[in-house]
CSV table of N, CA, C and O in Angstrom, one decimal:
chain,number,residue,atom,x,y,z
A,1,MET,N,0.9,-1.2,0.0
A,1,MET,CA,0.0,0.0,0.0
A,1,MET,C,0.9,1.2,0.0
A,1,MET,O,1.8,1.3,0.8
A,2,THR,N,0.6,2.2,-0.9
A,2,THR,CA,1.4,3.4,-1.0
A,2,THR,C,1.1,4.4,0.1
A,2,THR,O,0.1,4.2,0.8
A,3,ARG,N,2.0,5.3,0.3
A,3,ARG,CA,1.7,6.4,1.3
A,3,ARG,C,0.5,7.1,1.0
A,3,ARG,O,-0.3,7.5,2.0
A,4,SER,N,0.2,7.4,-0.2
A,4,SER,CA,-1.0,8.2,-0.5
A,4,SER,C,-2.3,7.3,-0.2
A,4,SER,O,-3.3,7.9,0.2
A,5,GLN,N,-2.2,6.0,-0.5
A,5,GLN,CA,-3.3,5.2,-0.2
A,5,GLN,C,-3.5,5.1,1.4
A,5,GLN,O,-4.7,5.1,1.8
A,6,ILE,N,-2.4,5.0,2.1
A,6,ILE,CA,-2.5,5.0,3.6
A,6,ILE,C,-3.1,6.3,4.1
A,6,ILE,O,-4.0,6.3,5.0
A,7,LYS,N,-2.7,7.4,3.5
A,7,LYS,CA,-3.2,8.7,3.9
A,7,LYS,C,-4.7,8.8,3.6
A,7,LYS,O,-5.5,9.3,4.5
A,8,LEU,N,-5.1,8.4,2.4
A,8,LEU,CA,-6.5,8.4,2.1
A,8,LEU,C,-7.3,7.5,3.0
A,8,LEU,O,-8.4,7.9,3.4
A,9,ARG,N,-6.8,6.3,3.3
A,9,ARG,CA,-7.5,5.4,4.2
A,9,ARG,C,-7.7,6.0,5.6
A,9,ARG,O,-8.8,5.9,6.2
A,10,LYS,N,-6.7,6.7,6.1
A,10,LYS,CA,-6.8,7.4,7.4
A,10,LYS,C,-7.8,8.5,7.3
A,10,LYS,O,-8.6,8.7,8.3
A,11,GLN,N,-7.8,9.3,6.3
A,11,GLN,CA,-8.8,10.4,6.1
A,11,GLN,C,-10.2,9.8,6.1
A,11,GLN,O,-11.1,10.4,6.7
A,12,ASN,N,-10.4,8.7,5.4
A,12,ASN,CA,-11.7,8.1,5.3
A,12,ASN,C,-12.1,7.6,6.7
A,12,ASN,O,-13.3,7.7,7.1
A,13,LEU,N,-11.2,7.0,7.4
A,13,LEU,CA,-11.5,6.5,8.8
A,13,LEU,C,-11.9,7.6,9.7
A,13,LEU,O,-12.9,7.5,10.4
A,14,LEU,N,-11.2,8.7,9.6
A,14,LEU,CA,-11.5,9.9,10.5
A,14,LEU,C,-12.9,10.5,10.1
A,14,LEU,O,-13.6,10.8,11.0
A,15,ALA,N,-13.1,10.5,8.8
A,15,ALA,CA,-14.4,11.1,8.4
A,15,ALA,C,-15.6,10.2,8.9
A,15,ALA,O,-16.6,10.7,9.3
A,16,ILE,N,-15.4,8.9,8.8
A,16,ILE,CA,-16.5,7.9,9.2
A,16,ILE,C,-16.6,8.0,10.7
A,16,ILE,O,-17.8,8.1,11.2
A,17,GLN,N,-15.5,8.1,11.4
A,17,GLN,CA,-15.6,8.2,12.9
A,17,GLN,C,-16.4,9.5,13.3
A,17,GLN,O,-17.2,9.5,14.2
A,18,SER,N,-16.1,10.6,12.6
A,18,SER,CA,-16.8,11.9,12.8
A,18,SER,C,-18.3,11.7,12.5
A,18,SER,O,-19.1,12.2,13.3
A,19,ASP,N,-18.6,11.1,11.4
A,19,ASP,CA,-20.0,10.9,11.0
A,19,ASP,C,-20.7,10.1,12.1
A,19,ASP,O,-21.9,10.3,12.4
A,20,ILE,N,-20.1,9.1,12.6
A,20,ILE,CA,-20.7,8.2,13.6
A,20,ILE,C,-21.0,9.0,14.9
A,20,ILE,O,-22.0,8.9,15.5
A,21,ARG,N,-20.1,9.9,15.3
A,21,ARG,CA,-20.3,10.7,16.4
A,21,ARG,C,-21.5,11.6,16.2
A,21,ARG,O,-22.4,11.8,17.1
A,22,GLU,N,-21.6,12.2,15.0
A,22,GLU,CA,-22.7,13.1,14.7
A,22,GLU,C,-24.1,12.3,14.7
A,22,GLU,O,-25.1,12.8,15.2
A,23,ILE,N,-24.1,11.1,14.1
A,23,ILE,CA,-25.3,10.3,14.0
A,23,ILE,C,-25.7,9.9,15.4
A,23,ILE,O,-26.9,9.9,15.8
A,24,SER,N,-24.7,9.5,16.3
A,24,SER,CA,-25.0,9.1,17.6
A,24,SER,C,-25.7,10.3,18.4
A,24,SER,O,-26.7,10.0,19.1
A,25,LEU,N,-25.2,11.5,18.2
A,25,LEU,CA,-25.8,12.6,18.9
A,25,LEU,C,-27.2,12.9,18.3
A,25,LEU,O,-28.1,13.1,19.1
A,26,ALA,N,-27.4,12.8,17.0
A,26,ALA,CA,-28.7,12.9,16.4
A,26,ALA,C,-29.7,11.9,16.9
A,26,ALA,O,-30.8,12.2,17.1
A,27,MET,N,-29.2,10.7,17.1
A,27,MET,CA,-30.0,9.6,17.6
A,27,MET,C,-30.5,9.9,19.1
A,27,MET,O,-31.6,9.7,19.4
A,28,LYS,N,-29.6,10.4,19.9
A,28,LYS,CA,-29.9,10.8,21.2
A,28,LYS,C,-30.9,11.9,21.3
A,28,LYS,O,-31.9,11.9,22.0
A,29,THR,N,-30.8,12.9,20.4
A,29,THR,CA,-31.7,14.0,20.3
A,29,THR,C,-33.1,13.5,19.8
A,29,THR,O,-34.1,13.9,20.4
A,30,ALA,N,-33.1,12.6,18.8
A,30,ALA,CA,-34.4,12.1,18.4
A,30,ALA,C,-35.1,11.3,19.4
A,30,ALA,O,-36.3,11.4,19.6
A,31,GLU,N,-34.3,10.5,20.2
A,31,GLU,CA,-34.9,9.7,21.3
A,31,GLU,C,-35.5,10.7,22.4
A,31,GLU,O,-36.6,10.4,22.9
A,32,SER,N,-34.8,11.7,22.7
A,32,SER,CA,-35.3,12.7,23.6
A,32,SER,C,-36.6,13.3,23.2
A,32,SER,O,-37.5,13.4,23.9
A,33,CYS,N,-36.6,13.7,21.9
A,33,CYS,CA,-37.8,14.3,21.3
A,33,CYS,C,-39.0,13.3,21.3
A,33,CYS,O,-40.1,13.7,21.6
A,34,PHE,N,-38.7,12.1,21.0
A,34,PHE,CA,-39.7,11.1,21.0
A,34,PHE,C,-40.3,10.9,22.3
A,34,PHE,O,-41.5,10.7,22.5
A,35,ASN,N,-39.5,10.9,23.4
A,35,ASN,CA,-40.0,10.7,24.7
A,35,ASN,C,-40.7,11.9,25.3
A,35,ASN,O,-41.5,11.7,26.2
A,36,GLU,N,-40.6,13.1,24.6
A,36,GLU,CA,-41.2,14.3,25.2
A,36,GLU,C,-42.4,14.7,24.4
A,36,GLU,O,-43.1,15.6,24.8
A,37,THR,N,-42.7,14.1,23.3
A,37,THR,CA,-43.9,14.6,22.5
A,37,THR,C,-45.1,13.7,22.7
A,37,THR,O,-44.9,12.5,23.0
A,38,THR,N,-46.2,14.2,22.4
A,38,THR,CA,-47.5,13.5,22.5
A,38,THR,C,-48.3,13.6,21.2
A,38,THR,O,-49.2,12.8,21.0
A,39,ASP,N,-47.9,14.4,20.3
A,39,ASP,CA,-48.5,14.6,19.0
A,39,ASP,C,-48.3,13.4,18.1
A,39,ASP,O,-47.1,13.0,17.9
A,40,GLU,N,-49.4,12.7,17.7
A,40,GLU,CA,-49.2,11.5,16.9
A,40,GLU,C,-48.5,11.7,15.6
A,40,GLU,O,-47.7,10.9,15.2
A,41,ASP,N,-48.8,12.8,14.9
A,41,ASP,CA,-48.1,13.1,13.6
A,41,ASP,C,-46.6,13.3,13.8
A,41,ASP,O,-45.8,12.8,13.1
A,42,LEU,N,-46.3,14.0,14.9
A,42,LEU,CA,-44.9,14.2,15.2
A,42,LEU,C,-44.2,12.9,15.6
A,42,LEU,O,-43.0,12.6,15.2
A,43,LEU,N,-44.9,12.1,16.3
A,43,LEU,CA,-44.4,10.8,16.7
A,43,LEU,C,-44.1,9.9,15.5
A,43,LEU,O,-43.0,9.3,15.4
A,44,ASP,N,-45.0,9.9,14.5
A,44,ASP,CA,-44.7,9.2,13.3
A,44,ASP,C,-43.4,9.7,12.6
A,44,ASP,O,-42.6,8.9,12.1
A,45,ALA,N,-43.3,11.0,12.5
A,45,ALA,CA,-42.1,11.6,11.8
A,45,ALA,C,-40.9,11.2,12.6
A,45,ALA,O,-39.8,10.9,12.0
A,46,LEU,N,-40.9,11.2,13.9
A,46,LEU,CA,-39.8,10.9,14.7
A,46,LEU,C,-39.4,9.4,14.6
A,46,LEU,O,-38.2,9.1,14.6
A,47,ILE,N,-40.4,8.6,14.4
A,47,ILE,CA,-40.1,7.1,14.2
A,47,ILE,C,-39.3,6.9,12.9
A,47,ILE,O,-38.4,6.2,12.8
A,48,TYR,N,-39.8,7.6,11.8
A,48,TYR,CA,-39.1,7.5,10.6
A,48,TYR,C,-37.7,8.1,10.6
A,48,TYR,O,-36.8,7.5,10.1
A,49,ASP,N,-37.6,9.2,11.3
A,49,ASP,CA,-36.3,9.8,11.4
A,49,ASP,C,-35.3,8.9,12.2
A,49,ASP,O,-34.1,8.7,11.8
A,50,ARG,N,-35.8,8.3,13.2
A,50,ARG,CA,-35.0,7.4,14.0
A,50,ARG,C,-34.5,6.2,13.2
A,50,ARG,O,-33.4,5.8,13.2
A,51,ALA,N,-35.5,5.6,12.4
A,51,ALA,CA,-35.1,4.5,11.6
A,51,ALA,C,-34.1,4.9,10.5
A,51,ALA,O,-33.2,4.1,10.3
A,52,ALA,N,-34.2,6.0,10.0
A,52,ALA,CA,-33.2,6.5,9.0
A,52,ALA,C,-31.8,6.7,9.7
A,52,ALA,O,-30.8,6.3,9.1
A,53,LEU,N,-31.8,7.3,10.9
A,53,LEU,CA,-30.6,7.4,11.6
A,53,LEU,C,-29.9,6.1,11.9
A,53,LEU,O,-28.7,5.9,11.8
A,54,GLU,N,-30.7,5.1,12.3
A,54,GLU,CA,-30.2,3.8,12.7
A,54,GLU,C,-29.6,3.1,11.4
A,54,GLU,O,-28.6,2.5,11.5
A,55,ALA,N,-30.3,3.3,10.3
A,55,ALA,CA,-29.8,2.7,9.1
A,55,ALA,C,-28.5,3.3,8.7
A,55,ALA,O,-27.5,2.6,8.3
A,56,ARG,N,-28.4,4.6,8.8
A,56,ARG,CA,-27.1,5.3,8.5
A,56,ARG,C,-26.0,4.9,9.4
A,56,ARG,O,-24.9,4.7,9.0
A,57,TYR,N,-26.4,4.8,10.7
A,57,TYR,CA,-25.4,4.4,11.7
A,57,TYR,C,-24.9,3.0,11.4
A,57,TYR,O,-23.6,2.8,11.4
A,58,ASN,N,-25.7,2.1,11.1
A,58,ASN,CA,-25.3,0.7,10.8
A,58,ASN,C,-24.4,0.6,9.6
A,58,ASN,O,-23.5,-0.1,9.5
A,59,TYR,N,-24.8,1.4,8.6
A,59,TYR,CA,-23.9,1.5,7.4
A,59,TYR,C,-22.5,2.0,7.7
A,59,TYR,O,-21.5,1.4,7.3
A,60,LEU,N,-22.5,3.1,8.5
A,60,LEU,CA,-21.2,3.6,8.9
A,60,LEU,C,-20.3,2.7,9.7
A,60,LEU,O,-19.1,2.6,9.5
A,61,ILE,N,-21.0,1.9,10.6
A,61,ILE,CA,-20.3,0.9,11.4
A,61,ILE,C,-19.7,-0.2,10.5
A,61,ILE,O,-18.5,-0.6,10.6
A,62,ARG,N,-20.4,-0.6,9.5
A,62,ARG,CA,-19.9,-1.6,8.5
A,62,ARG,C,-18.7,-1.0,7.7
A,62,ARG,O,-17.7,-1.7,7.5
A,63,GLU,N,-18.8,0.2,7.3
A,63,GLU,CA,-17.7,0.9,6.6
A,63,GLU,C,-16.5,1.0,7.5
A,63,GLU,O,-15.4,0.8,7.0
A,64,LEU,N,-16.7,1.4,8.7
A,64,LEU,CA,-15.6,1.5,9.7
A,64,LEU,C,-14.9,0.2,9.9
A,64,LEU,O,-13.7,0.1,9.8
A,65,LYS,N,-15.7,-0.9,10.0
A,65,LYS,CA,-15.1,-2.2,10.2
A,65,LYS,C,-14.3,-2.6,9.0
A,65,LYS,O,-13.2,-3.2,9.1
A,66,ALA,N,-14.8,-2.3,7.8
A,66,ALA,CA,-14.1,-2.6,6.6
A,66,ALA,C,-12.8,-1.9,6.5
A,66,ALA,O,-11.8,-2.4,6.0
A,67,LEU,N,-12.8,-0.6,6.9
A,67,LEU,CA,-11.5,0.1,6.8
A,67,LEU,C,-10.5,-0.3,7.9
A,67,LEU,O,-9.3,-0.1,7.7
A,68,GLU,N,-11.0,-0.8,9.0
A,68,GLU,CA,-10.1,-1.2,10.1
A,68,GLU,C,-9.5,-2.6,9.8
A,68,GLU,O,-8.5,-3.0,10.5
A,69,GLU,N,-10.0,-3.3,8.9
A,69,GLU,CA,-9.4,-4.6,8.6
A,69,GLU,C,-8.0,-4.5,8.0
A,69,GLU,O,-7.8,-3.6,7.3
A,70,PRO,N,-7.1,-5.4,8.4
A,70,PRO,CA,-5.8,-5.3,7.9
A,70,PRO,C,-5.7,-5.4,6.4
A,70,PRO,O,-6.5,-6.2,5.8
A,71,VAL,N,-4.8,-4.7,5.8
A,71,VAL,CA,-4.7,-4.8,4.3
A,71,VAL,C,-3.7,-5.9,4.0
A,71,VAL,O,-2.6,-6.0,4.5
A,72,THR,N,-4.1,-6.8,3.1
A,72,THR,CA,-3.3,-7.8,2.6
A,72,THR,C,-2.7,-7.5,1.3
A,72,THR,O,-3.4,-6.8,0.5
A,73,ARG,N,-1.6,-7.9,1.0
A,73,ARG,CA,-0.9,-7.6,-0.3
A,73,ARG,C,-1.2,-8.6,-1.3
A,73,ARG,O,-1.5,-9.7,-1.3
């Protein structure tokens, strides 16, 4: 693996880690909003938002694991 490939891999890793932190915070916020609202329409929207955040989070975790795997030549 060349230096530029290693550098790009590290940049991707840092970007994914940052995205995971942002998604985690958004998930906590969505959970808090869900627990505090009583409006049925808003609850439906929050359920869909939460499902979308969880799907994105799971995708990012898979990407992170793939990047963390050792590189074979």
